[in-house]
């Protein structure tokens, strides 16, 4: 377990250094962006969407949790962030993040993570 | 790769993995630690312990034929399987198996909605179809049926029903296993069985008549280990034209008895959706005099203080599905009955809204009283808002709330039974020195299952999050299950770590129920490969593992 975790974290680190170049390349692929948005809406937005919670609470639970985690230092909604490359997202969704359980490859493929990253790279510009 | 299936050598395992790859394709056999990580229970009480329930590998078939082939390979190599549909059974073990080293059969890729009929009101789905998927399918086609969703919408009609899960609309639809109609199962020897009218090849009634002819084995597949379900039909509630809610409050503690009787009457006549009971006196608990009375079950004193504070002892929020006229008539009738049965009862009209409600109407209750209902689920709208319960809060930014680590026990559906259970739970908690708050005279039942009450107890059993504290909490829950059983309070569902203990509760005639199930199990599944240990049913091949999770 340890070694693969280290590997994942190395990937994040690498990922961060590559942010600029990869993001530009990915953002140009509008099909990937459209696929990524659809997957995000289906699988992520029920927890990470903006606006009021589906049950009338102030926020959805992923957004709420990240608001508490980061305070004002980072946007609470993933769609407002500019730092979420495919590598970074992978670490969180494959390992799980606090109360977010990990996603299996049968429900979220590596390619779909790339698509989501492509979408998140442009979603904050709107 | 560290974990092997029990009794299987590395070499046999490697051969089996190769065979599995030739069935589903290399891409869909998962053996790396990183991939297997997602098949562990994120909220496990034995996380990272030597006995944590981690599979040896996972396999993701895309067809019934592939499931059959997997079952045959498992028989050949004596590898225990554990099947999941969407695998979101959090609070009840997540995707994790009963036996460490099992091979997880992940059915998520089988995600086709095979049929939705909004005239005859049913659906036929594969295991990987989530509530959100089925809802989207219905919306995209403008069909006029609802799904009855459990609170988290990423689970599946099949996975949820097979663990006897529940939802929040009208009674017959809330009990998801009972609302199923017809299933297809791959049996332990790889044969395909269809239940109900599915057994008649030319029948048009598979999703309309579930009994077929003769004994119906469908019950064996709910919380069972007799096969892998590959299709299941469900009865769907037609979309009503109108929804209305209203609040009933009663002044005295003893009024709860007539309140429950009246609600039962309305429920069983099909006039109301799920009633949401709540206590009216929680606010008084900060007053020590009242808290003492509630902890001591001093009813006179509780009534006196409730009266002085102008608060009702009990509340129940009713909801009605139908037309504007019928929902109003049913609400008026509810008022009439309650007035006849309970002196001093009061009513507050809620909202009266055409269906479908707008997002705004769902999110912003403008009801004239404080509503405890989570309105989205009363409207069959799947979502994940409820996940707030599992993590950080403003009050505790580091909250890591392994929800549902506690029990939901069956209690008689009457006010008297609830009063008795309140005392029993308080008494047991004191005797076992349970941490946290003790149940008191304010504990309320939930009416998820139309015909029964469940009451939470044992929540807060953990004093903290260290491995030792979790171990202690698990031990405490085991003792609680034992004590509860002596008084007749059984659990309806449990994570693998407590399934042997819950099965022990059902002990009539020297545990004949379990002995009967195990006799069947050994006959139908001689190698014991299908989810051994699930619901405490241990085949001979793995009998030495019974109770193993109880050891330190
Ligand atoms: C905050 C919170 C709120 C919750 N609220 C609710 C609620 O309102 N109602 C409710 O019912 N639950 C609730 N749960 C519990 C749980 O999350 C849901 O029941 C969830 O739907 C179960 O996961 P699933 O549907 O993905 O089923 P799965 O995890 O796919 O399946 C559950 C189990 O059924 C068996 N199984 C699954 N598929 C098959 C198959 N094809 N063949 C044979 N056996 C199979 C397996 O043993 C499996 O582990 C809640 C949990 C949390 C944490």
XYZ file of C-alpha atoms and ligand atoms in Angstrom:
731
model
C 0.000 0.000 0.000
C 2.731 2.451 1.098
C 4.668 2.306 -2.148
C 1.671 2.951 -4.353
C 0.660 5.872 -2.154
C 4.127 7.338 -2.503
C 3.859 6.868 -6.204
C 0.551 8.689 -6.274
C 1.966 11.565 -4.269
C 4.965 11.768 -6.553
C 2.521 12.035 -9.406
C 0.792 14.964 -7.712
C 4.056 16.718 -7.240
C 4.967 16.175 -10.857
C 1.438 17.106 -11.795
C 1.724 20.462 -10.087
C 4.904 21.310 -11.945
C 3.227 20.431 -15.206
C 0.027 22.318 -14.479
C 0.530 25.114 -16.956
C 1.425 23.110 -20.028
C -1.018 20.243 -19.562
C -3.921 22.517 -18.782
C -3.562 24.472 -21.960
C -3.338 21.304 -24.011
C -6.353 19.764 -22.353
C -8.488 22.872 -22.460
C -8.285 22.934 -26.203
C -10.068 19.632 -26.466
C -13.659 20.772 -26.371
C -15.020 17.268 -26.682
C -13.128 16.259 -23.585
C -14.548 19.322 -21.846
C -18.104 18.362 -22.793
C -17.607 14.769 -21.689
C -15.961 15.989 -18.509
C -18.838 18.306 -17.712
C -21.367 15.519 -18.210
C -19.404 13.176 -15.958
C -18.877 15.897 -13.366
C -22.589 16.733 -13.335
C -23.453 13.080 -12.896
C -20.842 11.880 -10.430
C -19.363 14.895 -8.637
C -21.885 17.750 -8.663
C -24.331 15.991 -6.307
C -21.696 16.708 -3.617
C -19.493 19.418 -5.163
C -22.021 21.587 -6.998
C -22.468 25.274 -6.293
C -25.590 26.791 -4.812
C -27.957 25.432 -2.206
C -28.044 21.802 -1.173
C -30.631 19.532 -2.778
C -32.267 19.193 0.638
C -32.344 22.905 1.373
C -29.125 23.039 3.367
C -26.893 25.985 2.645
C -24.412 24.011 0.526
C -23.812 20.596 -0.910
C -21.617 18.410 1.294
C -18.365 18.348 -0.724
C -18.480 22.116 -1.203
C -19.343 22.604 2.458
C -16.497 20.371 3.620
C -13.956 22.171 1.441
C -15.210 25.530 2.678
C -14.454 24.375 6.193
C -11.128 22.861 5.176
C -9.782 25.910 3.334
C -11.738 28.868 4.688
C -11.087 31.819 2.375
C -7.784 30.542 1.021
C -9.323 28.465 -1.754
C -12.699 28.414 -3.527
C -15.081 25.878 -1.963
C -16.520 24.724 -5.298
C -14.269 22.547 -7.465
C -15.572 24.341 -10.550
C -14.042 27.584 -9.291
C -10.576 26.112 -8.797
C -7.656 26.437 -11.156
C -5.293 23.891 -9.629
C -7.078 20.620 -10.336
C -5.090 18.703 -12.901
C -5.845 15.144 -13.750
C -2.980 13.987 -11.501
C -4.214 15.945 -8.507
C -7.795 14.800 -8.948
C -6.611 11.209 -9.284
C -4.949 11.220 -5.906
C -8.062 12.431 -4.148
C -10.661 10.337 -5.951
C -8.583 7.144 -5.982
C -7.432 7.402 -2.365
C -10.569 9.020 -0.985
C -10.497 12.412 0.705
C -11.730 12.742 4.262
C -15.385 11.696 4.109
C -15.335 11.196 0.308
C -14.813 7.481 -0.309
C -12.532 6.420 -3.171
C -14.013 5.799 -6.631
C -13.491 2.485 -8.418
C -12.307 2.264 -12.015
C -15.596 0.618 -13.001
C -17.461 3.812 -12.084
C -14.809 6.388 -12.941
C -12.120 5.501 -15.462
C -8.740 7.221 -15.700
C -9.878 8.689 -18.985
C -12.958 10.133 -17.335
C -10.723 11.762 -14.736
C -8.803 13.378 -17.595
C -12.109 14.612 -19.021
C -13.155 16.045 -15.655
C -9.784 17.786 -15.402
C -10.321 19.241 -18.872
C -13.676 20.574 -17.762
C -12.378 21.929 -14.449
C -9.572 23.685 -16.306
C -12.113 25.860 -18.122
C -15.058 25.962 -15.712
C -13.463 28.612 -13.490
C -13.133 31.018 -16.403
C -16.842 31.553 -16.716
C -0.261 -8.500 -3.855
C -0.381 -9.616 -0.306
C -3.811 -11.053 0.322
C -4.786 -14.437 -1.084
C -8.182 -16.103 -0.829
C -8.240 -18.499 2.140
C -6.673 -21.840 1.244
C -5.597 -20.789 -2.246
C -1.916 -20.863 -3.247
C -0.211 -18.022 -5.084
C 0.185 -20.205 -8.129
C -3.501 -21.204 -8.235
C -4.441 -17.605 -7.684
C -2.281 -16.387 -10.558
C -3.822 -18.982 -12.856
C -7.321 -17.970 -11.786
C -6.521 -14.313 -12.452
C -5.325 -15.165 -15.949
C -8.533 -17.056 -16.565
C -10.592 -14.120 -15.308
C -8.707 -11.787 -17.619
C -9.564 -13.987 -20.566
C -13.249 -13.667 -19.599
C -13.631 -9.936 -18.983
C -10.466 -8.524 -20.544
C -7.286 -7.514 -18.777
C -8.541 -4.011 -18.089
C -11.361 -5.237 -15.852
C -9.422 -7.424 -13.454
C -7.986 -5.395 -10.612
C -5.107 -6.736 -8.564
C -2.916 -3.764 -7.623
C -3.083 -2.355 -4.107
C -3.991 1.028 -5.580
C -6.990 -0.403 -7.455
C -8.096 -2.647 -4.596
C -8.036 0.322 -2.237
C -11.426 1.451 -3.582
C -12.934 -1.937 -2.667
C -12.147 -1.430 1.023
C -14.655 0.073 3.403
C -13.701 3.738 3.693
C -15.421 3.881 7.081
C -14.208 0.478 8.311
C -13.981 -0.012 12.042
C -10.991 -2.268 11.502
C -9.205 -0.115 8.915
C -5.560 -1.122 8.504
C -5.924 -3.911 11.052
C -4.681 -7.405 10.159
C -8.269 -8.623 9.873
C -9.593 -5.749 7.718
C -11.995 -7.096 5.087
C -9.950 -6.476 1.942
C -10.530 -8.485 -1.238
C -7.739 -10.354 -3.036
C -8.797 -8.759 -6.325
C -11.859 -7.418 -8.118
C -13.413 -8.283 -11.441
C -15.855 -6.176 -13.454
C -18.045 -8.254 -15.787
C -20.201 -6.599 -18.421
C -22.700 -9.377 -19.117
C -24.586 -12.243 -17.521
C -22.448 -14.705 -19.486
C -19.326 -13.198 -17.964
C -20.842 -13.492 -14.473
C -21.546 -17.169 -15.173
C -17.970 -17.720 -16.313
C -16.626 -16.001 -13.174
C -18.759 -18.221 -10.947
C -17.443 -21.332 -12.713
C -13.842 -20.223 -12.292
C -14.481 -19.499 -8.610
C -15.817 -23.023 -8.157
C -12.850 -24.523 -9.897
C -10.306 -22.646 -7.803
C -12.418 -22.482 -4.606
C -12.262 -18.698 -4.473
C -14.984 -16.988 -2.398
C -16.792 -14.269 -4.344
C -18.473 -11.143 -3.022
C -20.802 -9.284 -5.366
C -21.636 -5.605 -5.269
C -23.953 -3.607 -7.519
C -22.989 0.046 -6.996
C -20.942 -0.737 -3.891
C -22.069 2.276 -1.856
C -23.252 0.386 1.192
C -21.529 2.806 3.539
C -22.493 2.462 7.185
C -23.084 -1.205 6.426
C -19.602 -2.149 5.247
C -19.274 -0.196 1.983
C -18.112 -2.517 -0.802
C -16.112 -4.756 1.547
C -16.716 -8.532 1.713
C -17.447 -10.774 4.701
C -14.276 -12.804 4.132
C -10.856 -11.199 3.793
C -9.314 -12.315 0.520
C -12.619 -12.722 -1.344
C -12.786 -11.840 -5.027
C -15.128 -8.892 -5.444
C -17.492 -9.153 -8.404
C -18.161 -5.520 -9.250
C -21.359 -5.324 -11.326
C -21.183 -1.569 -11.917
C -20.481 -1.986 -15.639
C -23.794 -3.796 -16.095
C -25.672 -0.529 -16.009
C -28.499 -0.817 -18.517
C -32.025 0.319 -17.812
C -33.858 -2.460 -19.643
C -37.385 -1.139 -19.388
C -39.491 1.539 -17.724
C -43.239 1.404 -18.228
C -45.235 4.355 -16.927
C -48.639 2.867 -17.726
C -48.065 -0.403 -15.950
C -45.636 1.305 -13.533
C -42.531 -0.801 -13.316
C -38.847 -0.853 -14.207
C -36.413 -3.630 -15.059
C -32.767 -2.788 -14.406
C -29.266 -4.207 -14.196
C -27.207 -4.005 -10.993
C -25.018 -1.049 -11.999
C -27.991 1.303 -12.533
C -27.995 3.839 -9.695
C -31.029 5.706 -8.400
C -29.609 8.824 -10.020
C -29.263 6.954 -13.344
C -32.812 5.613 -13.222
C -34.164 9.041 -12.274
C -32.269 10.658 -15.176
C -33.540 8.000 -17.586
C -37.115 8.715 -16.529
C -36.685 12.499 -16.721
C -34.995 12.430 -20.108
C -37.957 10.542 -21.532
C -40.617 12.508 -19.681
C -42.056 9.353 -18.125
C -44.624 9.809 -15.389
C -43.219 7.530 -12.696
C -41.133 8.133 -9.579
C -38.223 6.299 -8.098
C -38.365 5.795 -4.350
C -34.810 6.742 -3.412
C -32.866 6.069 -0.223
C -31.147 9.172 1.095
C -27.873 8.790 -0.842
C -28.827 8.537 -4.536
C -25.614 6.929 -5.819
C -26.671 3.493 -4.584
C -28.732 1.177 -6.754
C -32.236 -0.237 -6.725
C -30.677 -3.727 -6.806
C -27.871 -3.269 -4.244
C -30.085 -1.332 -1.867
C -33.014 -3.725 -2.125
C -30.718 -6.720 -1.639
C -29.661 -5.254 1.701
C -33.293 -4.559 2.656
C -32.873 -0.814 2.246
C -35.617 1.782 2.521
C -36.901 5.015 1.013
C -39.337 7.803 1.767
C -42.503 7.951 -0.348
C -45.606 5.763 -0.053
C -45.449 2.656 2.156
C -45.397 -0.108 -0.463
C -42.553 1.587 -2.382
C -40.426 2.443 0.670
C -39.627 -1.193 1.415
C -37.349 -1.716 -1.558
C -37.041 -5.472 -1.362
C -40.807 -5.906 -1.107
C -41.285 -3.502 -4.009
C -39.175 -5.694 -6.265
C -41.018 -7.788 -8.813
C -39.087 -10.547 -10.498
C -35.349 -11.194 -10.558
C -32.710 -12.980 -12.570
C -29.939 -14.716 -10.647
C -26.755 -16.538 -11.530
C -26.733 -19.509 -9.164
C -23.604 -20.872 -7.459
C -23.187 -23.496 -10.189
C -23.422 -20.886 -12.931
C -26.999 -21.616 -14.027
C -29.451 -18.749 -14.536
C -32.683 -18.669 -12.529
C -35.603 -16.312 -13.061
C -38.176 -15.858 -10.309
C -41.914 -15.158 -10.566
C -43.335 -15.002 -14.058
C -39.765 -14.850 -15.358
C -39.856 -18.630 -14.986
C -42.364 -18.758 -17.864
C -40.400 -17.857 -20.999
C -43.315 -16.320 -22.933
C -44.909 -14.422 -20.031
C -45.564 -10.681 -20.289
C -46.033 -10.351 -16.511
C -42.525 -10.690 -15.030
C -42.678 -7.265 -13.387
C -46.329 -7.587 -12.415
C -46.712 -10.874 -10.564
C -43.815 -11.901 -8.415
C -45.014 -15.178 -6.932
C -45.137 -17.315 -10.076
C -46.233 -20.763 -8.984
C -45.035 -22.639 -5.938
C -42.483 -21.441 -3.382
C -40.791 -18.192 -4.364
C -37.054 -18.357 -3.562
C -36.604 -14.589 -4.140
C -36.268 -14.001 -0.392
C -33.072 -16.071 -0.343
C -31.261 -13.433 -2.372
C -32.065 -10.530 -0.020
C -29.284 -10.321 2.604
C -28.416 -13.795 1.395
C -25.624 -15.652 -0.327
C -27.417 -17.951 -2.727
C -26.571 -16.289 -6.028
C -25.578 -13.165 -7.924
C -28.527 -11.065 -9.035
C -28.137 -9.801 -12.592
C -31.571 -8.233 -13.254
C -34.371 -7.078 -11.037
C -37.801 -5.591 -11.610
C -39.307 -2.916 -9.373
C -42.789 -1.557 -8.959
C -42.749 2.206 -9.452
C -45.064 4.778 -7.951
C -46.952 6.757 -10.599
C -46.101 10.439 -10.410
C -48.886 12.043 -8.375
C -50.375 15.362 -9.461
C -50.253 17.031 -6.088
C -48.452 16.967 -2.737
C -49.464 18.461 0.593
C -48.064 18.358 4.110
C -49.309 19.290 7.559
C -48.251 19.111 11.198
C -50.057 17.426 14.078
C -49.014 18.171 17.665
C -50.261 16.718 20.928
C -49.873 18.177 24.400
C -49.240 15.234 26.731
C -46.707 12.441 26.689
C -49.355 9.731 26.808
C -51.101 11.247 23.764
C -48.430 9.585 21.668
C -50.326 6.313 21.937
C -53.459 7.591 20.204
C -51.338 9.589 17.779
C -49.527 6.464 16.573
C -52.762 4.446 16.410
C -54.336 7.129 14.233
C -51.326 7.446 11.956
C -51.215 3.646 11.561
C -54.848 3.698 10.513
C -54.242 6.365 7.876
C -51.058 4.674 6.702
C -52.601 1.266 6.276
C -55.522 2.742 4.334
C -52.970 4.181 1.922
C -53.973 7.764 2.708
C -50.581 9.167 3.731
C -46.950 8.941 2.738
C -44.207 8.446 5.302
C -45.113 10.101 8.606
C -42.166 11.902 10.219
C -42.385 11.729 14.010
C -40.395 14.114 16.158
C -40.302 15.173 19.761
C -41.558 18.587 20.735
C -39.514 18.949 23.894
C -35.883 18.662 22.814
C -35.490 22.404 23.378
C -36.199 21.900 27.080
C -33.253 19.540 27.555
C -30.960 22.469 28.324
C -33.066 23.030 31.410
C -31.635 20.646 34.036
C -34.925 20.144 35.813
C -36.557 18.984 32.610
C -33.561 16.864 31.588
C -33.723 15.101 34.941
C -37.407 14.391 34.428
C -36.828 13.077 30.902
C -33.964 10.854 32.021
C -36.037 9.533 34.925
C -39.191 9.076 32.815
C -41.095 11.320 35.207
C -44.107 11.814 32.955
C -46.101 14.136 35.200
C -43.180 16.486 35.566
C -42.483 16.381 31.833
C -46.117 17.212 31.062
C -46.117 20.011 33.613
C -43.034 21.630 32.105
C -44.257 21.145 28.538
C -47.485 22.890 29.435
C -45.637 25.709 31.201
C -43.393 26.207 28.156
C -46.353 25.970 25.768
C -44.683 23.144 23.857
C -46.274 19.991 22.467
C -44.983 16.650 23.719
C -45.006 15.043 20.282
C -45.197 16.077 16.650
C -45.897 14.145 13.525
C -45.619 15.627 10.075
C -48.011 14.058 7.604
C -47.824 14.159 3.828
C -50.313 13.336 1.142
C -49.957 12.349 -2.495
C -52.864 12.602 -4.935
C -54.845 15.474 -6.420
C -55.405 18.855 -4.805
C -58.851 17.670 -3.780
C -57.968 14.210 -2.469
C -54.927 15.434 -0.543
C -57.093 18.087 1.094
C -59.821 15.575 1.888
C -57.294 13.181 3.413
C -55.723 15.938 5.511
C -59.173 17.016 6.708
C -59.984 13.414 7.531
C -56.700 13.045 9.443
C -57.655 16.110 11.468
C -61.113 14.749 12.160
C -59.787 11.402 13.393
C -57.062 12.956 15.524
C -59.559 15.376 17.070
C -61.873 12.492 17.886
C -59.034 10.529 19.507
C -56.890 13.159 21.237
C -58.095 16.069 23.404
C -56.023 19.181 22.830
C -54.517 18.058 19.514
C -53.478 20.900 17.213
C -52.904 21.207 13.487
C -50.850 23.462 11.283
C -51.470 23.412 7.559
C -48.333 23.011 5.522
C -47.916 23.618 1.831
C -50.114 22.434 -1.007
C -48.132 22.119 -4.229
C -48.589 20.750 -7.721
C -46.130 17.976 -8.616
C -43.383 18.086 -9.779
C -42.221 20.594 -7.207
C -39.716 23.139 -8.491
C -36.120 23.012 -7.208
C -36.938 26.104 -5.208
C -39.964 24.477 -3.600
C -37.899 21.435 -2.717
C -35.002 23.386 -1.301
C -36.818 26.174 0.472
C -39.595 24.912 2.617
C -41.965 27.794 3.213
C -44.085 25.662 5.476
C -45.569 27.645 8.343
C -43.885 25.401 10.920
C -40.432 23.989 11.374
C -40.379 20.974 9.109
C -38.105 18.023 9.883
C -38.765 16.399 6.520
C -36.004 16.143 3.966
C -38.266 17.148 1.156
C -36.157 15.987 -1.801
C -36.514 12.358 -0.816
C -40.254 12.654 -0.215
C -40.446 13.652 -3.902
C -38.346 10.749 -5.182
C -35.446 13.041 -6.059
C -32.130 11.225 -5.599
C -29.127 13.254 -4.493
C -26.198 13.218 -2.110
C -26.942 16.157 0.184
C -27.128 13.732 3.102
C -23.372 13.154 2.879
C -22.963 16.145 5.196
C -23.631 13.675 7.995
C -20.384 11.836 7.383
C -17.813 14.595 7.713
C -16.713 18.034 8.786
C -19.120 20.483 10.356
C -18.794 24.087 11.401
C -18.932 22.912 15.005
C -16.275 20.270 14.514
C -14.063 20.881 11.469
C -12.355 17.555 12.017
C -15.519 15.529 12.449
C -15.044 12.123 10.975
C -18.377 10.746 11.724
C -18.554 7.111 10.790
C -22.278 7.362 10.501
C -24.562 4.618 11.493
C -22.093 3.064 13.888
C -24.954 2.255 16.116
C -28.043 0.149 15.791
C -31.473 0.481 14.262
C -33.640 -1.958 16.146
C -37.155 -3.118 15.441
C -39.748 -1.895 17.922
C -43.495 -2.536 17.899
C -45.486 0.023 15.917
C -47.363 1.514 18.883
C -46.921 4.261 21.442
C -46.810 1.712 24.257
C -44.013 -0.230 22.546
C -42.018 2.966 21.986
C -42.374 3.941 25.660
C -41.171 0.512 26.733
C -38.242 0.604 24.294
C -37.197 4.049 25.535
C -36.886 2.674 29.077
C -35.224 -0.529 27.945
C -32.630 1.268 25.808
C -31.887 3.726 28.621
C -31.596 0.902 31.096
C -29.299 -1.205 28.901
C -27.116 1.811 28.103
C -26.614 2.487 31.781
C -25.847 -1.114 32.568
C -23.306 -1.348 29.750
C -21.914 2.082 30.621
C -22.319 3.227 27.032
C -20.466 6.477 26.363
C -22.333 9.487 25.069
C -25.833 10.414 25.987
C -28.261 7.824 27.257
C -31.538 7.284 25.481
C -34.309 8.963 27.419
C -38.027 9.651 27.282
C -37.622 11.771 24.135
C -36.331 9.053 21.797
C -38.502 8.825 18.652
C -39.126 6.016 16.211
C -38.762 6.170 12.435
C -41.491 4.689 10.283
C -39.320 3.892 7.239
C -40.869 0.471 6.905
C -44.605 1.044 6.693
C -45.523 -1.717 9.126
C -42.841 -1.334 11.749
C -40.852 1.119 13.796
C -37.088 1.259 13.996
C -35.378 3.058 16.848
C -31.755 4.142 16.856
C -29.687 3.091 19.833
C -26.024 2.636 20.645
C -25.010 5.652 18.561
C -21.963 7.337 19.999
C -20.653 3.978 21.209
C -17.153 5.053 20.228
C -15.268 7.294 22.614
C -12.873 8.268 19.857
C -11.215 7.246 16.631
C -8.136 5.260 17.630
C -8.026 1.575 16.632
C -8.418 0.554 20.280
C -11.383 2.865 20.773
C -13.055 1.445 17.684
C -12.390 -2.070 18.906
C -13.948 -1.210 22.258
C -16.951 0.330 20.518
C -17.468 -2.771 18.402
C -17.348 -4.945 21.514
C -19.867 -2.710 23.176
C -22.219 -2.935 20.198
C -21.974 -6.726 20.353
C -23.015 -6.703 23.983
C -25.786 -4.264 23.149
C -27.070 -6.614 20.438
C -27.131 -9.429 22.973
C -28.995 -7.419 25.576
C -31.423 -6.044 22.994
C -32.190 -9.548 21.753
C -33.149 -10.701 25.243
C -35.859 -8.040 25.195
C -36.856 -8.731 21.590
C -35.221 -5.808 19.778
C -33.638 -7.207 16.612
C -31.559 -5.352 14.043
C -32.698 -5.157 10.447
C -29.288 -4.794 8.871
C -25.622 -4.770 9.825
C -22.084 -4.357 8.487
C -20.117 -7.604 7.997
C -18.301 -7.061 11.276
C -21.577 -7.439 13.195
C -23.490 -9.880 10.983
C -22.723 -12.995 13.033
C -23.926 -11.155 16.100
C -27.167 -9.991 14.543
C -27.771 -13.498 13.173
C -27.344 -14.768 16.756
C -30.253 -12.562 17.828
C -32.619 -14.582 15.677
C -32.324 -17.652 17.890
C -35.813 -19.204 17.989
C -35.664 -22.988 18.347
C -31.931 -23.252 18.668
C -31.283 -20.941 15.698
C -33.309 -23.064 13.316
C -33.550 -20.186 10.852
C -29.793 -20.077 10.399
C -29.492 -23.875 10.454
C -32.147 -24.098 7.748
C -30.413 -21.469 5.620
C -27.075 -23.219 6.038
C -28.551 -26.563 5.007
C -29.827 -24.907 1.842
C -26.532 -23.122 1.396
C -24.511 -26.323 1.508
C -26.882 -28.017 -0.931
C -26.992 -25.191 -3.450
C -23.428 -23.942 -3.069
C -21.325 -26.990 -2.101
C -18.040 -25.104 -2.448
C -19.451 -22.185 -0.473
C -18.170 -19.644 -2.991
C -20.995 -17.097 -2.974
C -20.459 -14.453 -0.261
C -19.697 -16.895 2.558
C -20.639 -15.488 5.952
C -23.140 -12.955 4.666
C -25.947 -12.521 7.225
C -24.174 -15.109 9.402
C -24.768 -17.909 6.880
C -21.545 -19.932 6.758
C -21.158 -22.813 4.326
C -19.187 -25.852 5.503
C -16.185 -24.855 3.410
C -15.689 -21.704 5.481
C -17.364 -22.716 8.730
C -14.174 -22.096 10.709
C -14.526 -18.403 9.961
C -17.807 -18.065 11.851
C -17.325 -15.505 14.586
C -13.684 -14.932 13.558
C -14.207 -11.179 13.468
C -15.095 -11.266 17.139
C -11.544 -12.148 18.052
C -9.042 -9.429 18.700
C -25.473 9.181 5.527
C -26.074 7.888 5.076
C -27.451 7.807 4.826
C -28.026 6.605 4.427
N -29.369 6.579 4.175
C -29.936 5.421 3.768
C -31.323 5.365 3.472
O -32.032 6.371 3.548
N -31.870 4.179 3.107
C -31.100 3.065 2.988
O -31.638 2.007 2.632
N -29.786 3.088 3.235
C -29.166 4.236 3.611
N -27.816 4.251 3.837
C -27.034 3.004 3.666
C -26.454 2.780 2.248
O -25.659 3.869 1.904
C -27.509 2.565 1.173
O -28.392 1.545 1.554
C -26.944 2.208 -0.210
O -27.983 2.299 -1.173
C -26.384 0.796 -0.291
O -25.417 0.733 -1.293
P -25.705 0.209 -2.789
O -27.076 0.578 -3.167
O -24.591 0.708 -3.608
O -25.645 -1.379 -2.624
P -24.378 -2.319 -2.827
O -23.282 -1.824 -1.975
O -24.110 -2.526 -4.252
O -24.990 -3.671 -2.262
C -25.251 -3.893 -0.909
C -24.981 -5.355 -0.576
O -25.949 -6.192 -1.219
C -25.334 -7.353 -1.754
N -25.442 -7.305 -3.207
C -25.372 -6.194 -3.966
N -25.561 -6.475 -5.251
C -25.744 -7.790 -5.337
C -26.038 -8.658 -6.419
N -26.188 -8.192 -7.657
N -26.206 -9.978 -6.163
C -26.090 -10.455 -4.903
N -25.832 -9.659 -3.831
C -25.666 -8.346 -4.039
C -23.906 -7.335 -1.294
O -23.805 -8.049 -0.084
C -23.641 -5.865 -1.083
O -22.635 -5.587 -0.152
C -27.209 5.447 4.260
C -25.832 5.536 4.511
C -25.260 6.740 4.907
C -23.778 6.780 5.147
